[in-house]
Amino acid sequence: MLERIREGSQGFWAKAILGLVILTFALAGVGSYLNAKTDVPVATVNGDDISQSSLENAYQNERARMENQYGEAFANLMADTEYMKTFKRGLLDRLIADKLVEQTAADLGMRVSDAQVKDALLAMPEFQVGGIFNNDRYQAILRQAGMQPQDFRERIRLDMTRQQLVSALLGSEFSLDSEVELVYALQQQQRDISYVMIFAKQFLDSVAVSEEDVSNYYQSNISNFDTEERVSLRYLELKVEDLMAGIDVSEQEINDAYQANMEQYRTAAERRASHILIEFGDDEQKAREQAEEVLKRAKSGEDFAALAKEFSADDFSAENGGDLDWFGRDVMDPAFEEATFALTQEGDISDVVESSFGLHIIKLTGVKAEEVQPLDAVKDEIVAQVKRDKAQAEFYQLHQQVAEMAFEQPDNLEDVAGLLGKEIQTSDMFSRAEAQGVFAGNQVLNVAFSDELIEEGVNSEVIDVTPDHLIVMRVAEHQPQRTRPLAEVSEEILAQLKADKAQSAAKQWADEVVSLSTSGEDIQSKLDEKALVWASEANQVRYGSLLPAAVVEQAFKLGMDAKMAAVNTADGNVAIVRLDAIHQAAKAEEAMLAGLEQRLTSGRSQQLYVDFIEALKEKADIEIHAVQ
């Protein structure tokens, strides 16, 4: 709490530096700075190692972020070994990129000043309480991690140096005003169009598909006719919640739980204090004399806040008159804390107190006595918790019994059902891709489709879907993966080939119509042959139209010198698209152009960074070791 960490400038550069460090904190979090240790390398970049712990810290932080963002969907992916290997390798690639940038910044002689490091520390949310830097929290986190402030600042300095290069690189990109205006004009342009849909079914009678066509298509696309393996499962599942309804809680249990968890309902005593710190410096005796003099002035009635601003070496608290806000036990330096809690009345001032930081004069400015919530106020909460605890204990006991019974009676689930008092459920047939609900996770799927359950016909082991949810199952029916024979799929292929050829015939006919129009001939009679009528749409936009995507895309490819074209649509039909008019975009507001310019430049900057890293990798000596 008492280290001098705020010196030098604030303002623009503090904000700029904060922006620079955000990218790295998003990947690794403050934990990677606090917990790094020397261990075996997972990669070596130009002779510099990337440690296993660095990768693990990055993995744990990114995993927590992904779980928070995607929840159960990401938890299911984590059960896939191959996916997690790819996930970790992606993180390693990012760490390699960071190392390459770090080395390049060092080669270029880039540096970060002490003032910039301290401004960044003050802005870090990990060390803030209520949006304001809190010295106590800063010291507590570092003390818990076993790290000295100087070591932590050097880690931050290294990261900021790396980000300095990234900022310089990304800041070199720009977009010309003419480019921005052109992109805006193209994006906001509107067009009047007409189109006519030519349905492929009108040409079905004109196409023929031979047996040889069917056979050739089958052989060329045989993998498309592979079926997925499918199973139907008989299963039992149990959740802790299933057990809670039948659990009673006695008054004695409620009281025992209250007494056992008294600390949970106790608000510890707190103190609020202000202090003046006199550092020892080079002359300890002089420091002690100064502390005694300041103490004398404080006890004589001089304004304590003014004395703190004038004499305290703790710059951060000195700006607030020495105020350290509220704190409890085991937060401050032991000597400082003991002296503060020894004061009893607001306004009391201690004698000079010596700590590892220097000499302190402490003024007590607030007292919060210990408070304990009465049993009646927390009874409902205790009942719910006792019920859950008892249900959890019963769940664990049943978990063991289910595991033993399912193993000892591997040919059926009836005994397990009797133990749980539940009926055995049976699922519909499903493949891996079709799995839903409790079966959707890879953990369950890997067991459901395992050789043991399918070939040996035994019960599974107990699967912990979550710590409070188990399932045990066996295969009721199994359909192996197979390639459907030609005889089985010939009708399907025939229909597909006829549809494809019908669309091709429709496209050929539409191209002929377009060619006639381009030659200056009247095409209305051709359209009448198919009973086709133009549909007109005014003021169509490039993005967000309700028309078929192929029609809109083609409409914005046409020019006034080539006003008509035919295009295949995604539904297997064909459209003839005609451009009737072009409406230029209205003049853009400056704010809109500024936003577009920012997006264009950002996109270019991102691509520039990717290209920069690839260029560094090509010239670097990178050795990848085993990624665990």
XYZ file of C-alpha atoms in Angstrom:
628
model
C 0.000 0.000 0.000
C 2.816 2.336 0.852
C 5.113 2.094 -2.132
C 5.635 5.297 -4.083
C 4.119 4.364 -7.397
C 2.701 7.556 -8.773
C 5.204 9.995 -10.219
C 5.564 11.955 -13.424
C 3.068 12.847 -16.088
C -0.585 11.982 -16.589
C -3.097 12.726 -19.311
C -2.784 11.712 -22.955
C 0.168 9.363 -22.623
C -1.349 7.548 -19.667
C -4.424 6.823 -21.753
C -2.350 5.926 -24.783
C -0.222 3.473 -22.833
C -3.324 1.867 -21.338
C -4.576 1.276 -24.846
C -1.302 -0.366 -25.788
C -1.363 -2.912 -22.978
C -4.980 -3.989 -23.445
C -4.184 -6.542 -26.172
C -1.732 -8.443 -24.008
C -3.883 -8.291 -20.873
C -6.809 -9.705 -22.891
C -4.706 -12.742 -23.771
C -2.817 -13.444 -20.572
C -4.384 -11.311 -17.839
C -2.482 -10.004 -14.849
C -2.089 -13.597 -13.635
C 0.499 -14.339 -16.287
C 2.629 -11.494 -14.956
C 2.242 -12.560 -11.369
C 2.677 -16.293 -11.726
C 5.391 -16.749 -14.346
C 8.177 -19.132 -13.332
C 11.193 -20.786 -14.844
C 10.442 -24.188 -16.358
C 10.859 -26.261 -19.488
C 10.365 -24.411 -22.771
C 7.586 -25.223 -25.237
C 9.221 -23.183 -27.979
C 12.461 -21.363 -28.681
C 12.422 -18.183 -30.773
C 15.801 -16.922 -31.961
C 17.377 -18.452 -28.869
C 14.778 -17.100 -26.405
C 12.586 -19.689 -24.675
C 8.828 -19.571 -24.190
C 8.154 -21.512 -20.991
C 5.489 -24.099 -20.336
C 4.128 -21.934 -17.515
C 3.710 -18.967 -19.888
C 1.636 -21.133 -22.198
C -0.324 -22.557 -19.281
C -1.111 -19.089 -17.915
C -2.266 -17.952 -21.349
C -4.332 -21.133 -21.673
C -6.037 -20.770 -18.292
C -6.942 -17.129 -18.898
C -8.175 -17.687 -22.447
C -10.117 -20.756 -21.329
C -11.813 -18.752 -18.568
C -12.707 -16.039 -21.075
C -14.134 -18.538 -23.554
C -16.134 -20.372 -20.887
C -17.570 -17.072 -19.685
C -18.509 -16.082 -23.234
C -19.726 -19.397 -24.673
C -20.617 -21.419 -21.577
C -21.509 -25.076 -22.077
C -20.765 -24.954 -25.810
C -17.084 -24.365 -25.087
C -17.090 -26.918 -22.245
C -18.215 -29.533 -24.776
C -15.416 -28.566 -27.155
C -12.906 -28.989 -24.341
C -13.735 -32.688 -24.167
C -12.396 -33.038 -27.733
C -8.686 -33.810 -27.432
C -7.888 -32.764 -30.987
C -9.695 -29.456 -30.610
C -7.810 -28.650 -27.405
C -4.489 -29.416 -29.105
C -5.409 -26.958 -31.843
C -6.575 -24.447 -29.227
C -3.267 -24.606 -27.337
C -1.242 -24.457 -30.523
C -3.114 -21.278 -31.475
C -2.169 -19.738 -28.121
C 1.452 -20.783 -28.629
C 1.437 -19.090 -32.038
C 0.268 -15.887 -30.365
C 3.026 -16.141 -27.743
C 5.588 -16.691 -30.510
C 4.280 -13.588 -32.273
C 4.628 -11.619 -29.020
C 8.197 -12.864 -28.604
C 9.101 -11.864 -32.162
C 7.674 -8.373 -31.644
C 9.496 -8.096 -28.309
C 12.809 -9.016 -29.938
C 12.249 -6.592 -32.805
C 11.427 -3.762 -30.389
C 14.641 -4.480 -28.489
C 16.666 -4.475 -31.724
C 15.193 -1.081 -32.589
C 16.178 0.331 -29.201
C 12.621 1.080 -28.073
C 12.180 2.043 -24.414
C 9.360 2.826 -21.967
C 9.891 5.388 -19.199
C 9.145 4.930 -15.494
C 6.385 7.520 -15.729
C 4.631 5.603 -18.507
C 4.836 2.348 -16.541
C 3.351 3.982 -13.452
C 0.555 5.611 -15.441
C -0.312 2.199 -16.861
C -0.315 0.629 -13.392
C -2.676 3.298 -12.089
C -5.081 2.518 -14.931
C -5.075 -1.274 -14.509
C -8.523 -2.474 -13.340
C -6.933 -5.353 -11.403
C -5.665 -2.818 -8.887
C -8.757 -0.599 -8.713
C -11.597 -0.379 -6.236
C -14.622 1.545 -7.439
C -12.733 2.582 -10.558
C -9.880 4.188 -8.590
C -6.387 2.799 -8.061
C -6.148 1.268 -4.596
C -2.697 0.989 -3.065
C -3.845 -1.664 -0.583
C -5.171 -3.902 -3.332
C -2.004 -3.404 -5.371
C 0.223 -4.443 -2.500
C -2.039 -7.324 -1.445
C -2.148 -8.857 -4.936
C 1.595 -8.618 -5.378
C 2.229 -9.945 -1.869
C -0.112 -12.891 -2.511
C 1.761 -13.682 -5.723
C 5.123 -13.456 -3.971
C 6.330 -10.724 -6.318
C 8.164 -7.526 -5.578
C 6.778 -4.280 -7.056
C 9.994 -3.650 -8.956
C 9.833 -7.064 -10.666
C 6.235 -6.500 -11.619
C 6.974 -3.073 -13.050
C 9.741 -4.561 -15.191
C 7.339 -7.130 -16.598
C 4.903 -4.364 -17.463
C 7.718 -2.338 -19.016
C 8.662 -5.275 -21.256
C 5.084 -5.721 -22.440
C 4.612 -2.011 -23.074
C 7.848 -1.888 -25.056
C 6.503 -4.627 -27.281
C 3.202 -2.834 -27.662
C 5.059 0.362 -28.533
C 6.261 -1.282 -31.734
C 2.804 -2.652 -32.508
C 1.292 0.809 -32.024
C 3.883 2.390 -34.308
C 3.249 -0.262 -36.939
C -0.541 -0.032 -36.846
C -0.402 3.743 -36.667
C 1.352 3.893 -40.032
C -1.757 2.857 -41.941
C -4.208 5.412 -43.304
C -6.973 5.818 -45.871
C -7.175 8.668 -48.357
C -10.249 10.867 -48.318
C -10.923 9.897 -51.929
C -10.831 6.199 -51.011
C -13.244 6.669 -48.142
C -15.624 8.686 -50.298
C -15.490 6.069 -53.064
C -16.195 3.193 -50.648
C -19.059 5.162 -49.135
C -20.503 5.908 -52.566
C -20.352 2.232 -53.559
C -21.803 0.991 -50.277
C -24.669 3.483 -50.208
C -25.516 3.438 -53.901
C -29.060 2.316 -54.746
C -30.329 0.740 -57.934
C -33.641 0.265 -59.709
C -33.751 -3.242 -61.134
C -36.086 -5.647 -62.855
C -35.747 -9.390 -62.813
C -37.558 -12.459 -63.989
C -37.315 -15.898 -62.412
C -36.944 -18.884 -64.723
C -37.872 -22.049 -62.873
C -35.743 -25.068 -63.716
C -38.730 -27.419 -63.515
C -39.954 -25.948 -66.797
C -36.980 -27.639 -68.479
C -37.179 -31.033 -66.785
C -38.879 -32.656 -69.754
C -36.108 -31.517 -72.065
C -33.257 -33.199 -70.171
C -32.250 -36.826 -70.048
C -30.092 -38.680 -67.536
C -28.595 -42.044 -68.445
C -27.680 -44.935 -66.160
C -24.069 -44.189 -66.980
C -24.533 -40.610 -65.736
C -25.928 -41.945 -62.482
C -23.108 -44.454 -62.071
C -20.412 -41.891 -62.861
C -21.881 -39.426 -60.375
C -22.059 -42.148 -57.716
C -18.423 -43.127 -58.204
C -17.215 -39.511 -58.240
C -19.132 -38.579 -55.105
C -19.179 -41.874 -53.249
C -18.198 -40.283 -49.931
C -21.452 -38.310 -50.036
C -23.351 -41.550 -49.625
C -21.651 -42.615 -46.430
C -24.113 -42.819 -43.557
C -23.170 -41.760 -40.052
C -22.920 -44.255 -37.250
C -26.012 -44.081 -35.052
C -27.007 -45.377 -31.638
C -30.003 -45.533 -29.354
C -29.203 -45.529 -25.651
C -30.850 -46.836 -22.504
C -29.778 -44.618 -19.673
C -30.295 -43.341 -16.141
C -29.292 -39.909 -14.901
C -29.199 -38.343 -11.451
C -28.821 -34.749 -10.347
C -28.286 -33.295 -6.894
C -31.494 -31.309 -7.389
C -33.396 -34.605 -7.728
C -32.517 -35.448 -4.118
C -33.201 -32.116 -2.436
C -36.988 -32.393 -2.386
C -36.878 -35.413 -0.066
C -34.473 -33.908 2.460
C -35.558 -32.498 5.825
C -33.514 -30.113 7.949
C -33.858 -29.991 11.751
C -33.545 -26.925 13.945
C -30.437 -28.444 15.491
C -28.825 -28.770 12.053
C -29.714 -25.178 11.263
C -28.156 -23.944 14.498
C -25.063 -26.117 14.041
C -24.551 -24.803 10.522
C -24.959 -21.241 11.757
C -22.363 -21.714 14.470
C -19.961 -23.567 12.165
C -20.117 -20.815 9.557
C -20.239 -17.847 11.872
C -17.411 -16.143 9.989
C -19.605 -16.091 6.902
C -22.190 -13.987 8.730
C -19.669 -11.773 10.497
C -18.578 -8.421 9.141
C -15.059 -7.939 10.403
C -13.995 -4.797 12.190
C -12.485 -2.128 9.943
C -10.563 1.051 10.423
C -10.136 4.127 8.295
C -6.889 5.981 8.708
C -4.678 8.642 7.241
C -0.926 8.502 7.479
C 2.262 10.416 6.816
C 5.201 8.348 5.564
C 8.766 9.474 6.180
C 11.216 7.278 4.262
C 14.606 6.414 5.820
C 16.595 7.597 2.798
C 20.357 7.910 3.223
C 20.193 9.425 6.700
C 17.991 7.357 9.015
C 18.616 9.551 12.040
C 17.543 12.637 10.137
C 14.386 10.797 9.019
C 13.546 9.904 12.623
C 14.046 13.481 13.727
C 11.801 14.733 10.942
C 9.118 12.169 11.857
C 9.176 13.268 15.503
C 8.894 16.905 14.454
C 5.933 16.203 12.163
C 4.297 14.130 14.924
C 4.680 16.992 17.326
C 3.038 19.394 14.902
C 0.184 16.936 14.205
C -0.532 16.402 17.895
C -0.403 20.124 18.540
C -3.432 20.534 16.294
C -2.033 21.367 12.871
C -4.097 20.144 9.928
C -3.106 16.500 9.384
C -4.093 16.523 5.688
C -1.915 19.551 5.015
C 1.018 17.905 6.809
C 0.554 14.762 4.729
C 0.597 16.712 1.478
C 3.748 18.516 2.574
C 5.788 15.698 4.124
C 4.416 12.247 3.155
C 6.539 10.173 0.769
C 3.449 8.140 -0.164
C 2.500 10.385 -3.087
C -0.769 8.632 -3.866
C -2.313 8.946 -0.401
C -0.662 12.326 0.194
C -2.771 13.852 -2.583
C -5.822 12.821 -0.526
C -4.507 14.211 2.742
C -2.938 10.862 3.665
C -6.276 9.016 3.495
C -6.008 5.230 3.051
C -9.754 4.508 3.023
C -11.270 1.573 4.977
C -9.271 -1.593 5.600
C -9.501 -4.682 7.778
C -7.019 -7.092 9.253
C -4.231 -8.798 7.271
C -4.117 -6.123 4.587
C -1.525 -3.627 5.747
C 2.037 -4.014 6.960
C 1.761 -5.841 10.341
C 3.372 -3.064 12.358
C 1.235 -0.414 10.667
C -1.925 -2.477 11.152
C -1.259 -3.196 14.822
C -0.706 0.486 15.553
C -3.872 1.510 13.708
C -6.126 -1.006 15.464
C -4.621 0.022 18.809
C -6.163 3.489 18.356
C -9.708 3.616 19.760
C -11.203 7.042 19.157
C -11.623 8.876 15.861
C -9.026 11.627 15.703
C -6.447 9.718 17.771
C -2.892 10.014 16.464
C -0.280 7.311 16.974
C 3.324 7.730 17.960
C 5.910 7.214 15.230
C 5.471 3.665 13.848
C 8.286 1.900 12.048
C 7.572 -0.535 9.176
C 9.558 -1.959 6.301
C 8.505 1.095 4.260
C 9.717 3.727 6.670
C 8.286 5.762 9.553
C 4.559 6.466 9.854
C 2.380 8.861 11.750
C -1.154 7.474 11.769
C -4.432 9.265 12.418
C -7.588 7.210 13.035
C -10.457 8.689 10.995
C -13.127 5.990 11.234
C -14.150 2.881 13.195
C -16.456 0.076 12.128
C -17.132 -2.445 14.849
C -17.548 -6.135 14.120
C -21.145 -7.107 13.246
C -22.827 -10.521 13.192
C -26.076 -11.225 11.325
C -28.646 -12.910 13.607
C -29.800 -16.451 12.838
C -33.329 -15.362 11.886
C -31.958 -13.098 9.158
C -30.056 -15.906 7.427
C -32.177 -18.946 8.303
C -33.641 -19.478 4.832
C -30.185 -19.272 3.314
C -28.861 -21.815 5.839
C -31.754 -24.228 5.237
C -31.133 -24.151 1.485
C -27.408 -24.716 1.972
C -27.864 -27.564 4.485
C -30.305 -29.231 2.121
C -27.834 -28.939 -0.725
C -24.988 -30.217 1.433
C -27.020 -33.250 2.530
C -28.166 -33.856 -1.040
C -24.564 -33.555 -2.201
C -23.451 -36.114 0.380
C -26.216 -38.493 -0.669
C -25.338 -37.884 -4.318
C -21.706 -38.845 -3.726
C -22.784 -41.971 -1.851
C -25.145 -42.973 -4.657
C -22.439 -42.126 -7.192
C -20.201 -44.806 -5.680
C -23.008 -47.333 -5.396
C -24.115 -46.742 -9.000
C -20.549 -47.152 -10.222
C -20.141 -50.456 -8.376
C -23.547 -51.836 -9.399
C -23.215 -50.845 -13.069
C -19.833 -52.603 -13.131
C -20.886 -55.719 -11.227
C -24.111 -56.111 -13.260
C -22.841 -55.063 -16.720
C -25.658 -56.677 -18.740
C -28.547 -54.508 -17.540
C -29.494 -51.275 -15.798
C -32.471 -52.612 -13.860
C -30.645 -52.942 -10.541
C -29.270 -49.431 -10.883
C -32.766 -48.159 -11.637
C -34.022 -49.845 -8.468
C -31.267 -48.248 -6.418
C -32.104 -44.768 -7.726
C -35.864 -45.277 -7.776
C -35.961 -44.126 -11.387
C -37.247 -45.552 -14.662
C -34.772 -46.380 -17.398
C -35.085 -43.990 -20.324
C -34.448 -44.816 -23.978
C -33.244 -42.269 -26.515
C -34.116 -42.057 -30.191
C -31.498 -43.121 -32.710
C -28.940 -40.374 -33.248
C -25.555 -39.789 -34.810
C -22.765 -37.712 -33.328
C -23.937 -34.705 -35.320
C -27.556 -35.154 -34.218
C -26.871 -35.550 -30.478
C -28.817 -33.194 -28.250
C -29.197 -32.398 -24.571
C -27.168 -34.507 -22.175
C -25.728 -36.520 -25.093
C -24.380 -33.500 -26.973
C -21.119 -33.214 -25.044
C -18.061 -34.987 -26.400
C -17.525 -36.627 -23.016
C -20.801 -38.556 -23.343
C -20.556 -39.050 -27.107
C -17.117 -40.629 -26.909
C -18.462 -43.224 -24.481
C -21.747 -43.772 -26.346
C -19.888 -44.530 -29.589
C -17.045 -46.483 -27.960
C -16.193 -50.026 -29.058
C -16.682 -51.252 -25.504
C -20.336 -50.279 -25.295
C -21.155 -51.197 -28.896
C -19.276 -54.466 -29.296
C -19.369 -55.820 -25.740
C -22.885 -54.587 -24.912
C -21.984 -53.523 -21.359
C -22.947 -50.654 -19.116
C -20.831 -47.548 -19.225
C -18.916 -46.253 -16.265
C -20.576 -43.417 -14.397
C -20.095 -40.237 -16.438
C -19.956 -36.948 -14.553
C -21.757 -34.544 -16.873
C -21.144 -31.899 -14.200
C -20.062 -32.349 -10.564
C -23.759 -32.457 -9.631
C -25.048 -34.533 -12.545
C -24.240 -38.139 -13.463
C -25.369 -40.481 -16.195
C -24.855 -44.212 -16.772
C -25.944 -45.838 -20.030
C -25.761 -48.763 -22.405
C -26.348 -49.131 -26.150
C -29.885 -50.293 -26.948
C -29.440 -50.322 -30.739
C -26.553 -49.628 -33.067
C -26.379 -48.792 -36.763
C -22.810 -48.847 -38.081
C -21.486 -46.384 -40.598
C -21.794 -47.698 -44.127
C -21.722 -46.620 -47.748
C -25.162 -46.887 -49.265
C -25.118 -48.996 -52.454
C -25.922 -47.486 -55.816
C -29.251 -49.295 -55.972
C -30.342 -47.569 -52.780
C -29.436 -44.073 -53.905
C -29.942 -44.229 -57.663
C -33.325 -42.473 -57.523
C -31.841 -39.741 -55.342
C -28.943 -39.274 -57.761
C -31.279 -39.323 -60.755
C -33.374 -36.526 -59.243
C -30.282 -34.482 -58.432
C -28.789 -34.858 -61.907
C -32.083 -33.963 -63.572
C -32.360 -30.875 -61.371
C -28.781 -29.859 -62.210
C -29.304 -30.385 -65.933
C -32.634 -28.561 -65.801
C -30.925 -25.566 -64.181
C -28.180 -25.708 -66.809
C -30.831 -25.783 -69.552
C -32.635 -22.862 -67.937
C -29.355 -20.926 -67.693
C -28.583 -21.650 -71.360
C -32.029 -20.421 -72.370
C -31.644 -17.297 -70.192
C -28.222 -16.573 -71.718
C -29.779 -16.739 -75.180
C -32.439 -14.246 -74.096
C -29.767 -11.890 -72.748
C -27.776 -12.239 -75.970
C -30.846 -11.344 -78.049
C -31.484 -8.288 -75.876
C -27.861 -7.187 -76.179
C -28.210 -7.455 -79.965
C -31.128 -5.055 -79.818
C -33.884 -7.580 -80.448
C -37.213 -7.599 -78.664
C -37.231 -10.457 -76.125
C -40.805 -10.137 -74.930
C -42.007 -12.938 -77.190
C -39.345 -15.237 -75.731
C -40.518 -14.416 -72.224
C -44.139 -14.952 -73.232
C -43.272 -18.485 -74.346
C -42.531 -19.315 -70.715
C -45.212 -17.024 -69.297
C -42.522 -14.951 -67.607
C -43.218 -11.465 -66.259
C -40.715 -8.848 -65.133
C -40.765 -7.855 -61.466
C -39.460 -4.365 -60.749
C -37.783 -3.233 -57.544
C -36.772 0.372 -56.969
C -34.038 1.696 -54.690
C -32.429 -1.650 -53.978
C -29.471 -1.551 -51.563
C -26.316 -3.589 -51.756
C -26.717 -5.105 -48.298
C -29.877 -6.163 -46.467
C -32.175 -6.694 -49.453
C -34.960 -9.262 -49.215
C -34.437 -10.360 -52.824
C -32.453 -13.513 -53.642
C -28.781 -12.853 -52.898
C -27.669 -13.868 -56.408
C -30.084 -11.369 -57.964
C -28.822 -8.474 -55.816
C -25.178 -9.402 -56.315
C -25.615 -9.534 -60.088
C -27.553 -6.276 -60.103
C -24.608 -4.459 -58.522
C -22.178 -5.996 -61.015
C -24.043 -4.586 -63.995
C -23.206 -1.254 -65.601
C -25.179 0.998 -67.910
C -23.194 -0.406 -70.842
C -24.079 -4.009 -69.898
C -27.520 -3.745 -68.385
C -28.666 -7.367 -68.371
C -27.302 -10.764 -67.279
C -28.478 -14.247 -66.293
C -27.467 -15.835 -63.007
C -28.056 -19.113 -61.173
C -29.883 -18.785 -57.868
C -29.245 -20.797 -54.725
C -32.627 -22.560 -54.944
C -31.689 -24.281 -58.215
C -33.415 -21.823 -60.540
C -32.218 -19.000 -62.812
C -32.874 -15.278 -62.912
C -32.460 -12.670 -65.631
C -31.498 -9.378 -64.001
C -31.849 -5.972 -65.688
C -30.403 -2.710 -64.438
C -32.877 0.143 -64.915
C -31.263 3.054 -63.051
C -28.467 3.967 -60.668
C -29.017 6.379 -57.795
C -25.854 7.821 -56.346
C -25.521 8.086 -52.588
C -26.423 11.318 -50.867
C -23.539 13.375 -49.567
C -22.223 11.781 -46.421
C -21.974 13.514 -43.082
C -18.463 14.053 -41.803
C -19.077 11.800 -38.794
C -20.158 8.956 -41.069
C -17.078 9.318 -43.268
C -14.876 9.478 -40.193
C -16.334 6.220 -38.895
C -15.879 4.536 -42.265
C -12.306 5.795 -42.499
C -11.600 4.315 -39.085
C -13.009 0.915 -40.101
C -11.058 0.857 -43.365
C -7.829 1.815 -41.626
C -8.442 -0.698 -38.840
C -8.916 -3.487 -41.359
C -5.727 -2.554 -43.149
C -3.851 -2.308 -39.859
C -4.933 -5.778 -38.835
C -3.806 -7.222 -42.145
C -0.528 -5.300 -41.899
C 0.107 -6.805 -38.453
C -0.583 -10.330 -39.747
C 1.791 -9.768 -42.679
C 4.414 -8.285 -40.346
C 4.336 -11.328 -38.052
C 4.540 -13.709 -41.006
C 7.567 -11.817 -42.319
C 9.260 -12.064 -38.914
C 8.511 -15.786 -38.745
C 10.061 -16.406 -42.154
C 13.362 -14.866 -41.015
C 13.299 -16.273 -37.470
C 14.787 -19.461 -36.059
C 11.747 -21.014 -34.367
C 11.833 -24.414 -32.703
C 8.562 -25.904 -31.447
C 8.877 -28.408 -28.619
C 6.116 -30.696 -27.340
C 2.957 -28.746 -26.427
C 1.327 -30.478 -23.470
